[in-house]
Structure formats: structure tokens, C-alpha cells
Tab-separated table of C-alpha atoms and ligand atoms in Angstrom:
chain	number	residue	atom	x	y	z
A	592	UNK	CA	73.748	68.514	-6.438
A	593	UNK	CA	75.774	70.757	-8.644
A	594	UNK	CA	78.006	73.196	-6.672
A	595	UNK	CA	80.477	75.526	-8.320
A	596	UNK	CA	83.905	75.368	-6.996
A	597	UNK	CA	84.676	78.140	-4.654
A	598	UNK	CA	88.144	77.905	-3.794
A	599	UNK	CA	91.183	77.101	-6.116
A	600	UNK	CA	93.423	76.336	-2.852
A	601	UNK	CA	94.817	72.874	-3.448
A	602	UNK	CA	93.671	70.844	-0.356
A	603	UNK	CA	95.967	67.930	-1.291
A	604	UNK	CA	97.382	66.421	1.908
A	605	UNK	CA	94.710	68.761	4.199
A	606	UNK	CA	92.649	66.993	6.567
A	607	UNK	CA	89.080	68.492	7.349
A	608	UNK	CA	86.890	67.278	10.361
A	609	UNK	CA	83.075	67.613	9.831
A	610	UNK	CA	81.067	67.362	13.078
A	611	UNK	CA	77.895	66.879	12.401
A	612	UNK	CA	78.596	65.577	9.091
A	613	UNK	CA	75.578	63.399	8.883
A	614	UNK	CA	73.007	65.947	9.283
A	615	UNK	CA	71.811	68.338	6.392
A	616	UNK	CA	74.463	70.982	6.427
A	617	UNK	CA	77.410	68.884	7.317
A	618	UNK	CA	76.565	66.327	5.045
A	619	UNK	CA	76.687	68.849	1.924
A	620	UNK	CA	79.822	70.007	3.102
A	621	UNK	CA	81.278	66.375	3.213
A	622	UNK	CA	80.276	66.168	-0.533
A	623	UNK	CA	81.514	69.394	-1.473
A	624	UNK	CA	84.781	68.630	-0.809
A	625	UNK	CA	84.541	65.115	-2.455
A	626	UNK	CA	83.201	66.463	-5.322
A	627	UNK	CA	85.674	69.140	-5.688
A	628	UNK	CA	88.696	68.401	-3.507
A	629	UNK	CA	89.048	64.526	-3.890
A	630	UNK	CA	92.610	64.698	-2.754
A	631	UNK	CA	91.958	66.636	0.840
A	632	UNK	CA	91.040	63.775	3.553
A	633	UNK	CA	87.474	64.440	4.749
A	634	UNK	CA	86.469	62.791	8.506
A	635	UNK	CA	82.812	62.946	9.630
A	636	UNK	CA	81.783	62.860	13.051
A	637	UNK	CA	78.190	62.616	14.141
A	638	UNK	CA	76.241	60.939	16.849
A	639	UNK	CA	73.893	59.824	14.456
A	640	UNK	CA	70.016	59.351	15.478
A	641	UNK	CA	69.570	56.590	17.944
A	642	UNK	CA	65.750	57.047	18.438
A	643	UNK	CA	66.611	58.436	21.896
A	644	UNK	CA	63.631	61.655	21.986
A	645	UNK	CA	63.740	64.819	23.904
A	646	UNK	CA	60.832	66.078	25.712
A	647	UNK	CA	59.240	67.787	22.638
A	648	UNK	CA	58.996	64.383	21.293
A	649	UNK	CA	61.580	65.083	18.514
A	650	UNK	CA	64.707	63.071	18.105
A	651	UNK	CA	67.931	64.170	20.025
A	652	UNK	CA	69.924	63.862	17.045
A	653	UNK	CA	68.790	63.750	13.511
A	654	UNK	CA	71.735	62.482	11.736
A	655	UNK	CA	71.038	59.814	9.040
A	656	UNK	CA	73.331	57.382	7.213
A	657	UNK	CA	71.329	58.099	4.034
A	658	UNK	CA	72.739	61.817	4.156
A	659	UNK	CA	76.275	59.823	3.562
A	660	UNK	CA	75.429	57.425	0.962
A	661	UNK	CA	78.323	57.581	-1.881
A	662	UNK	CA	80.448	59.428	0.565
A	663	UNK	CA	83.755	57.870	0.818
A	664	UNK	CA	85.726	59.497	3.574
A	665	UNK	CA	86.142	58.419	7.045
A	666	UNK	CA	82.943	58.688	9.153
A	667	UNK	CA	82.972	57.888	13.264
A	668	UNK	CA	79.984	57.704	15.274
A	669	UNK	CA	80.476	59.549	18.442
A	670	UNK	CA	79.419	62.556	20.395
A	671	UNK	CA	81.194	65.578	20.794
A	672	UNK	CA	80.684	65.764	24.895
A	673	UNK	CA	82.685	62.421	25.088
A	674	UNK	CA	86.336	63.991	26.441
A	675	UNK	CA	87.850	60.559	25.409
A	676	UNK	CA	86.753	60.658	21.643
A	677	UNK	CA	88.175	64.649	21.324
A	678	UNK	CA	91.253	63.108	23.057
A	679	UNK	CA	91.173	60.582	20.470
A	680	UNK	CA	91.042	62.885	17.695
A	681	UNK	CA	93.861	65.320	19.228
A	682	UNK	CA	96.356	62.482	19.087
A	683	UNK	CA	95.894	60.357	16.272
A	684	UNK	CA	94.467	62.995	13.674
A	685	UNK	CA	95.901	66.159	12.613
A	686	UNK	CA	93.206	68.816	10.999
A	687	UNK	CA	93.892	71.565	9.189
A	688	UNK	CA	90.285	72.629	9.457
A	689	UNK	CA	87.120	72.095	11.417
A	690	UNK	CA	83.721	72.806	10.287
A	691	UNK	CA	81.708	72.501	13.444
A	692	UNK	CA	78.277	71.744	12.277
A	693	UNK	CA	77.096	69.360	15.341
A	694	UNK	CA	74.542	70.444	17.906
A	695	UNK	CA	71.257	70.234	19.406
A	696	UNK	CA	69.769	71.932	16.176
A	697	UNK	CA	66.405	71.600	17.278
A	698	UNK	CA	65.103	75.416	18.045
A	699	UNK	CA	62.139	74.374	20.422
A	700	UNK	CA	64.306	71.735	22.695
A	701	UNK	CA	63.426	72.793	26.158
A	702	UNK	CA	66.662	70.714	27.916
A	703	UNK	CA	68.741	73.802	28.590
A	704	UNK	CA	71.152	71.444	30.467
A	705	UNK	CA	72.038	69.361	27.576
A	706	UNK	CA	71.607	72.427	24.922
A	707	UNK	CA	74.547	74.325	26.718
A	708	UNK	CA	76.732	71.069	27.247
A	709	UNK	CA	76.187	70.149	23.921
A	710	UNK	CA	76.262	73.463	21.828
A	711	UNK	CA	78.707	75.297	24.108
A	712	UNK	CA	80.817	73.204	26.141
A	713	UNK	CA	81.850	70.783	23.723
A	714	UNK	CA	82.342	73.716	21.453
A	715	UNK	CA	85.054	74.856	23.892
A	716	UNK	CA	86.835	71.710	23.756
A	717	UNK	CA	86.662	71.573	20.038
A	718	UNK	CA	88.443	75.607	19.949
A	719	UNK	CA	90.949	74.129	22.384
A	720	UNK	CA	91.584	70.765	19.638
A	721	UNK	CA	91.714	73.157	17.013
A	722	UNK	CA	94.263	75.594	18.546
A	723	UNK	CA	96.423	72.241	19.405
A	724	UNK	CA	96.011	71.502	15.586
A	725	UNK	CA	96.464	74.960	14.387
A	726	UNK	CA	93.217	74.038	12.665
A	727	UNK	CA	90.890	76.646	11.305
A	728	UNK	CA	87.475	76.375	13.121
A	729	UNK	CA	84.300	77.377	10.941
A	730	UNK	CA	81.473	76.751	13.226
A	731	UNK	CA	77.745	77.368	12.805
A	732	UNK	CA	76.079	80.080	14.749
A	733	UNK	CA	72.141	81.043	14.158
A	734	UNK	CA	69.918	83.773	13.503
A	735	UNK	CA	68.139	82.355	16.344
A	736	UNK	CA	70.667	84.673	18.468
A	737	UNK	CA	68.677	87.562	17.505
A	738	UNK	CA	65.141	86.377	18.237
A	739	UNK	CA	62.962	89.608	17.245
A	740	UNK	CA	65.760	92.281	17.013
A	741	UNK	CA	64.731	94.589	14.850
A	742	UNK	CA	65.272	94.001	10.935
A	743	UNK	CA	67.610	94.019	9.283
A	744	UNK	CA	69.844	92.115	12.132
A	745	UNK	CA	72.886	92.997	12.493
A	746	UNK	CA	76.055	91.263	14.678
A	747	UNK	CA	76.129	92.884	18.007
A	748	UNK	CA	72.077	93.358	18.525
A	749	UNK	CA	70.861	89.944	19.793
A	750	UNK	CA	67.755	89.127	22.006
A	751	UNK	CA	67.500	85.491	21.664
A	752	UNK	CA	64.326	83.869	22.869
A	753	UNK	CA	64.912	80.372	23.342
A	754	UNK	CA	67.954	78.243	24.797
A	755	UNK	CA	68.934	77.442	21.512
A	756	UNK	CA	69.298	80.645	20.382
A	757	UNK	CA	71.041	81.595	23.810
A	758	UNK	CA	73.413	78.719	23.148
A	759	UNK	CA	74.698	79.906	20.090
A	760	UNK	CA	75.109	83.338	21.437
A	761	UNK	CA	77.364	81.933	24.025
A	762	UNK	CA	79.194	79.990	21.101
A	763	UNK	CA	79.989	83.593	19.561
A	764	UNK	CA	80.733	85.092	22.838
A	765	UNK	CA	83.132	82.343	23.242
A	766	UNK	CA	84.951	82.803	19.993
A	767	UNK	CA	85.530	86.600	20.723
A	768	UNK	CA	87.615	85.349	23.606
A	769	UNK	CA	89.353	82.667	21.736
A	770	UNK	CA	89.926	85.172	18.536
A	771	UNK	CA	91.787	87.541	21.142
A	772	UNK	CA	94.001	84.906	22.392
A	773	UNK	CA	94.972	82.503	19.517
A	774	UNK	CA	96.317	82.703	16.175
A	775	UNK	CA	93.926	80.360	14.199
A	776	UNK	CA	90.992	81.638	12.038
A	777	UNK	CA	87.619	81.262	13.588
A	778	UNK	CA	84.468	82.199	11.929
A	779	UNK	CA	80.861	81.881	13.013
A	780	UNK	CA	78.283	81.907	10.227
A	781	UNK	CA	75.184	82.838	11.252
A	782	UNK	CA	72.845	80.667	9.222
A	783	UNK	CA	69.358	82.035	8.808
A	784	UNK	CA	66.301	79.764	7.455
A	785	UNK	CA	68.253	77.162	5.278
A	786	UNK	CA	66.745	74.622	3.017
A	787	UNK	CA	67.743	72.388	0.421
A	788	UNK	CA	68.749	68.501	-0.561
A	789	UNK	CA	69.453	66.201	2.520
A	790	UNK	CA	67.308	68.220	5.016
A	791	UNK	CA	64.514	65.551	5.280
A	792	UNK	CA	65.675	63.812	8.061
A	793	UNK	CA	65.482	66.691	10.123
A	794	UNK	CA	61.951	65.496	10.487
A	795	UNK	CA	59.421	68.323	11.566
A	796	UNK	CA	62.192	70.509	11.951
A	797	UNK	CA	62.941	70.608	8.035
A	798	UNK	CA	62.284	73.812	6.304
A	799	UNK	CA	59.063	74.810	5.624
A	800	UNK	CA	60.286	74.838	1.699
A	801	UNK	CA	60.430	70.678	2.145
A	802	UNK	CA	57.412	70.166	4.443
A	803	UNK	CA	54.859	72.368	2.253
A	804	UNK	CA	56.300	70.771	-0.916
A	805	UNK	CA	55.549	67.198	0.821
A	806	UNK	CA	52.087	68.336	2.021
A	807	UNK	CA	51.189	69.372	-1.945
A	808	UNK	CA	52.887	66.519	-3.204
A	809	UNK	CA	50.583	64.259	-1.181
A	810	UNK	CA	47.152	66.123	-2.269
A	811	UNK	CA	46.979	67.735	1.282
A	812	UNK	CA	46.127	71.334	1.748
A	813	UNK	CA	48.926	73.606	2.703
A	814	UNK	CA	48.932	74.429	6.726
A	815	UNK	CA	50.248	77.880	7.143
A	816	UNK	CA	50.101	79.880	10.765
A	817	UNK	CA	47.475	82.649	10.413
A	818	UNK	CA	49.162	86.040	8.802
A	819	UNK	CA	51.609	83.984	7.067
A	820	UNK	CA	51.981	86.836	4.455
A	821	UNK	CA	53.300	88.922	7.478
A	822	UNK	CA	55.449	86.375	8.855
A	823	UNK	CA	58.959	87.127	7.405
A	824	UNK	CA	62.023	85.342	7.200
A	825	UNK	CA	65.728	85.283	5.284
A	826	UNK	CA	65.337	82.058	3.835
A	827	UNK	CA	68.833	80.814	2.126
A	828	UNK	CA	69.538	78.031	0.066
A	829	UNK	CA	72.033	75.434	0.815
A	830	UNK	CA	74.062	76.375	-1.780
A	831	UNK	CA	74.929	79.364	-0.938
A	832	UNK	CA	75.720	78.529	2.509
A	833	UNK	CA	78.263	75.813	1.126
A	834	UNK	CA	79.482	78.947	-0.363
A	835	UNK	CA	79.866	80.708	2.928
A	836	UNK	CA	81.632	77.786	4.603
A	837	UNK	CA	84.264	77.792	1.956
A	838	UNK	CA	84.639	81.517	1.945
A	839	UNK	CA	85.073	81.346	5.656
A	840	UNK	CA	88.356	79.090	5.066
A	841	UNK	CA	90.076	82.189	4.002
A	842	UNK	CA	88.588	85.378	5.864
A	843	UNK	CA	90.241	88.688	5.585
A	844	UNK	CA	89.422	88.483	9.572
A	845	UNK	CA	88.073	86.366	11.795
A	846	UNK	CA	84.561	86.951	13.243
A	847	UNK	CA	80.789	86.319	13.507
A	848	UNK	CA	79.291	87.046	9.966
A	849	UNK	CA	75.746	86.496	8.923
A	850	UNK	CA	74.818	83.997	6.563
A	851	UNK	CA	71.233	85.347	4.895
A	852	UNK	CA	70.087	86.715	1.674
A	853	UNK	CA	69.536	90.192	2.786
A	854	UNK	CA	65.554	89.929	1.611
A	855	UNK	CA	62.790	88.551	3.585
A	856	UNK	CA	60.186	86.401	2.034
A	857	UNK	CA	56.977	85.213	3.560
A	858	UNK	CA	55.932	81.716	4.403
A	859	UNK	CA	52.851	82.569	1.934
A	860	UNK	CA	55.591	83.210	-0.971
A	861	UNK	CA	56.807	79.640	-0.417
A	862	UNK	CA	53.665	77.870	-0.992
A	863	UNK	CA	52.787	80.016	-3.990
A	864	UNK	CA	56.195	79.312	-5.774
A	865	UNK	CA	55.829	75.790	-4.951
A	866	UNK	CA	52.443	75.700	-6.254
A	867	UNK	CA	53.791	76.928	-9.640
A	868	UNK	CA	56.345	74.696	-9.739
A	869	UNK	CA	54.556	71.457	-8.704
A	870	UNK	CA	51.705	72.721	-10.761
A	871	UNK	CA	49.301	72.210	-8.159
A	872	UNK	CA	46.427	74.546	-7.004
A	873	UNK	CA	45.412	73.437	-3.471
A	874	UNK	CA	43.781	75.957	-1.024
A	875	UNK	CA	45.789	76.772	2.130
A	876	UNK	CA	44.220	76.224	5.608
A	877	UNK	CA	45.371	78.959	8.104
A	878	UNK	CA	46.035	77.871	12.049
A	879	UNK	CA	47.030	79.601	15.117
A	880	UNK	CA	50.662	79.846	15.851
A	881	UNK	CA	51.416	77.930	18.962
A	882	UNK	CA	54.927	79.375	18.904
A	883	UNK	CA	53.939	82.885	19.706
A	884	UNK	CA	56.355	84.358	22.069
A	885	UNK	CA	59.054	82.501	21.101
A	886	UNK	CA	58.688	83.092	17.388
A	887	UNK	CA	60.689	85.038	14.842
A	888	UNK	CA	58.428	87.226	12.865
A	889	UNK	CA	60.489	89.196	10.670
A	890	UNK	CA	64.501	88.418	9.858
A	891	UNK	CA	66.476	89.734	7.498
A	892	UNK	CA	70.428	89.223	7.481
A	893	UNK	CA	72.614	92.220	7.163
A	894	UNK	CA	75.318	90.864	5.154
A	895	UNK	CA	77.553	94.035	4.382
A	896	UNK	CA	80.440	92.728	6.840
A	897	UNK	CA	80.025	88.913	5.401
A	898	UNK	CA	80.125	90.544	1.749
A	899	UNK	CA	83.357	92.463	3.086
A	900	UNK	CA	85.079	89.843	5.184
A	901	UNK	CA	84.513	86.724	3.307
A	902	UNK	CA	83.627	87.996	0.107
A	903	UNK	CA	80.199	86.508	0.520
A	904	UNK	CA	77.786	86.868	-2.276
A	905	UNK	CA	74.504	84.717	-2.339
A	906	UNK	CA	73.449	83.656	-5.918
A	907	UNK	CA	70.138	82.295	-5.488
A	908	UNK	CA	66.173	83.978	-5.439
A	909	UNK	CA	64.112	82.243	-3.618
A	910	UNK	CA	62.342	81.486	-7.113
A	911	UNK	CA	65.658	80.006	-8.407
A	912	UNK	CA	66.191	77.979	-5.573
A	913	UNK	CA	62.959	76.375	-5.250
A	914	UNK	CA	63.432	75.470	-9.107
A	915	UNK	CA	66.502	73.806	-8.310
A	916	UNK	CA	65.177	72.169	-5.283
A	917	UNK	CA	61.973	70.605	-6.476
A	918	UNK	CA	62.787	67.316	-8.212
A	919	UNK	CA	64.708	66.402	-5.173
A	920	UNK	CA	61.328	67.271	-3.285
A	921	UNK	CA	60.163	64.891	-5.616
A	922	UNK	CA	62.332	62.191	-5.235
A	923	UNK	CA	62.142	62.585	-1.213
A	924	UNK	CA	58.619	62.189	-1.799
A	925	UNK	CA	58.546	59.147	-3.986
A	926	UNK	CA	61.231	57.387	-2.090
A	927	UNK	CA	61.013	58.191	1.452
A	928	UNK	CA	57.352	59.430	2.204
A	929	UNK	CA	54.900	57.807	-0.197
B	122	NAD	N1	69.171	74.454	8.999
B	122	NAD	C1	69.305	75.849	9.273
B	122	NAD	O1	68.397	76.479	9.046
B	122	NAD	C2	70.098	76.205	10.627
B	122	NAD	C3	70.030	77.575	11.058
B	122	NAD	C4	70.824	78.061	12.001
B	122	NAD	C5	72.026	77.266	12.399
B	122	NAD	N2	71.784	76.030	12.184
B	122	NAD	C6	73.164	75.232	12.479
B	122	NAD	O2	73.831	74.770	11.473
B	122	NAD	C7	74.079	73.235	12.376
B	122	NAD	C8	74.072	72.474	11.109
B	122	NAD	O3	72.743	72.443	11.167
B	122	NAD	P1	71.824	71.313	10.151
B	122	NAD	O4	70.312	72.053	10.167
B	122	NAD	O5	72.358	70.445	9.198
B	122	NAD	O6	71.029	70.290	11.731
B	122	NAD	P2	71.187	68.800	11.691
B	122	NAD	O7	70.258	68.318	12.711
B	122	NAD	O8	70.541	68.160	10.479
B	122	NAD	O9	72.873	68.504	12.021
B	122	NAD	C9	73.300	68.549	13.357
B	122	NAD	C10	73.917	67.405	13.339
B	122	NAD	O10	74.776	67.121	14.611
B	122	NAD	C11	74.454	65.850	15.171
B	122	NAD	N3	74.630	65.891	16.446
B	122	NAD	C12	73.713	66.517	17.278
B	122	NAD	N4	74.449	66.000	18.547
B	122	NAD	C13	75.562	65.431	18.147
B	122	NAD	C14	76.274	65.296	19.390
B	122	NAD	N5	76.483	65.477	20.845
B	122	NAD	N6	77.969	64.957	18.945
B	122	NAD	C15	77.830	64.554	17.750
B	122	NAD	N7	77.028	64.968	16.593
B	122	NAD	C16	75.659	65.468	17.175
B	122	NAD	C17	73.164	65.364	14.633
B	122	NAD	O11	73.013	63.907	14.566
B	122	NAD	C18	73.191	66.111	13.009
B	122	NAD	O12	73.367	65.420	12.000
B	122	NAD	C19	73.757	73.014	13.803
B	122	NAD	O13	74.775	73.502	14.517
B	122	NAD	C20	72.583	74.258	13.680
B	122	NAD	O14	72.324	74.737	14.940
B	122	NAD	C21	71.119	75.664	11.028
């Protein structure tokens, strides 16, 4: 994947920790630094997948070695809940930046204990580590903090509808406290719906862009929820998400910022664009939405403060992003699905 180089800073002799680096967004970050800052030392920490499942049938962690094939930095298999591991990181490394992507990323997970422990408590330990190392912390928050709050969603008006969204809001609240009491840069990025290369191993939690693409390539009629032309989300391409992370290394001000395009598009749009790109004309099947009550019907990021504080400017319209992504969807279909 070609990604523009976003910072000119020399990262020579800098050490970057990426938690969740075997996952979708973390692995894209790892390759961004490898390709653009080969002098930086990049350490990936991820629990990888073990086969262990949550009660909803999904894997507990989605990290996959194939996301890191070609990555030449250091890789640590470990759990962010492991205090001994964190102590080892504190004593034996000196991080300049921490990109914290590790999480129970499954928005439908029901295990509240595991969710809060992993997403909130372990994050606090990592913040303490960042302070000890005088490292900047850039972490993944989520649009799930907003639930069905009115569009455009703005930081400060949250209404999470599931424990995942609640856990991300707890991270943001914790961050505000740390911003007050510490001198390190702390930036929370509330990603909206991210899609792009290296998401395949999220299985059924991968974006609908990939899932519809694979359905179309296998000749299956795309299955959408009823009224999918009225279910709107702010879908954001991975390259814009990586750009936001890089900008967050030098924020004007620490804080919590939305990372979306500022435009809502429908699930029907995704299928229509994919059909054009893949040259298919399959008819859609409409099924009942089983998630009503804990489902977001309209998300659209207010990105004014992100532009102001980070200098962030999304570059990809959905049409351009899917055009850029479609060959990778074909490759995934050929090599992983067929
Ligand atoms: N992809 C999106 O649309 C989206 C939207 C909003 C927020 N986010 C957040 O962005 C971050 C990255 O998401 P992603 O889409 O790359 O998901 P992902 O599941 O691919 O990545 C998360 C990674 O964390 C690892 N992990 C899980 N538990 C761990 C633990 N206890 N210790 C160490 N590693 C652990 C997993 O193995 C996985 O590789 C997550 O924090 C997620 O909540 C993602």
C-alpha cells in the first residue's frame, strides 16, 4: 500500500511501541514506520490469536502473523493485562511514542469484566509506563462512545450503547485526568468505521466493505439489513486513519479527537460502489437487523477540532478508497477465501 509520508521529523534512534500491532490498524502503523522511517525502532506487542473465544462465538483476540509478514521490527507476544510484562517493558526499553491499539475490539462482546480490564485498566498501566518513559501516548478510542447521539457527533456528547463503547469512554475520561497531571502528549483518536488492507483477520468483525466485497466475488447476493439505504455511517479509509495517528505525534494540544470523514454514507452505497468496481450485478437480499437497541443508525464525525489541533484532513472519498482497496479485496478472496 502506498502511503504518503506525513511527518518530516527524523525518528532516528526513536523507539515506538505499537500495542495491538498484529491487528488491522496496528499492523498498518507498523508498516508505515518501517517504510517511511526505517531508522526508527518499532516494537509490536500483541497477544495474537489463540483460538480462545468469547461467548458471542468470536475470537477473543484477532492478531494474526500474516498481518506482519515483511515486518522486520521486534515482535512480542504478550497480554497487556500482564503486569510482569509491563514491568519488563518499563525496565528494558525506552519508548518515545506509544501507539495503543490493543483492545477487545469486538463491539458485540458481552464479557464486561474482560472488556473493562483489558480496555480500561491495562490502558491506565500503559499511561503510567508512558509517563515513566516520557513517551507520547496516541491511543484508539472509538465512535462507539457516541451510541445513538445525534449527528454530527461531537466530543463531549456521548451515549454508549454497549460495554465496548463504555470502555472507550472510560479511556477518554482517564486520559483527561492524565492530561491534567502529566506533561506527556496524550491523544485519543475516536475512529469511526475503518476499512482497508489487513482487516481480513478480524473475521466477522471486519468492515462491511470487505465482507460485501467477498460476498460479491464469490457470486453470493449481498445481504444487507432492511432499510440499509437509511443506515448511515462515517466510513473512513485506513490511510486517513494512519495519517491521523502520525499527525497526533505532534498535536497542538492533547485531547480526544474524532477521526472520520465528516460525511455519512449508507451500507447500500458500499454495495453499489463495489458492484461497479467489481463489475458484478447481483441483487441484494434484505434481512432483519438483529442488533436493534444496540446499533448505530447514523454516525457522522464532527472533525473541526481534529483539523484544528492535529492538522488532519481526510483525503479519501468512499469512491476513491474502494477503488484503491479493490485489488486487495480480490487478493484476499483468491488467497484466503477461495
Ligand atoms: N477498526 C475500526 O473500525 C475501529 C473503530 C473504532 C475503534 N477501533 C479501535 O482501534 C483499535 C484497533 O482496532 P483494529 O480494528 O485494528 O482491531 P484488531 O482486533 O484487528 O486489533 C486489536 C489487536 O489487539 C490485540 N489484543 C487484543 N487483546 C489484547 C491483549 N489483552 N493484549 C495484547 N494484545 C491484545 C489483538 O490480538 C489484535 O491484534 C482497537 O482499540 C479498536 O477498539 C477500531
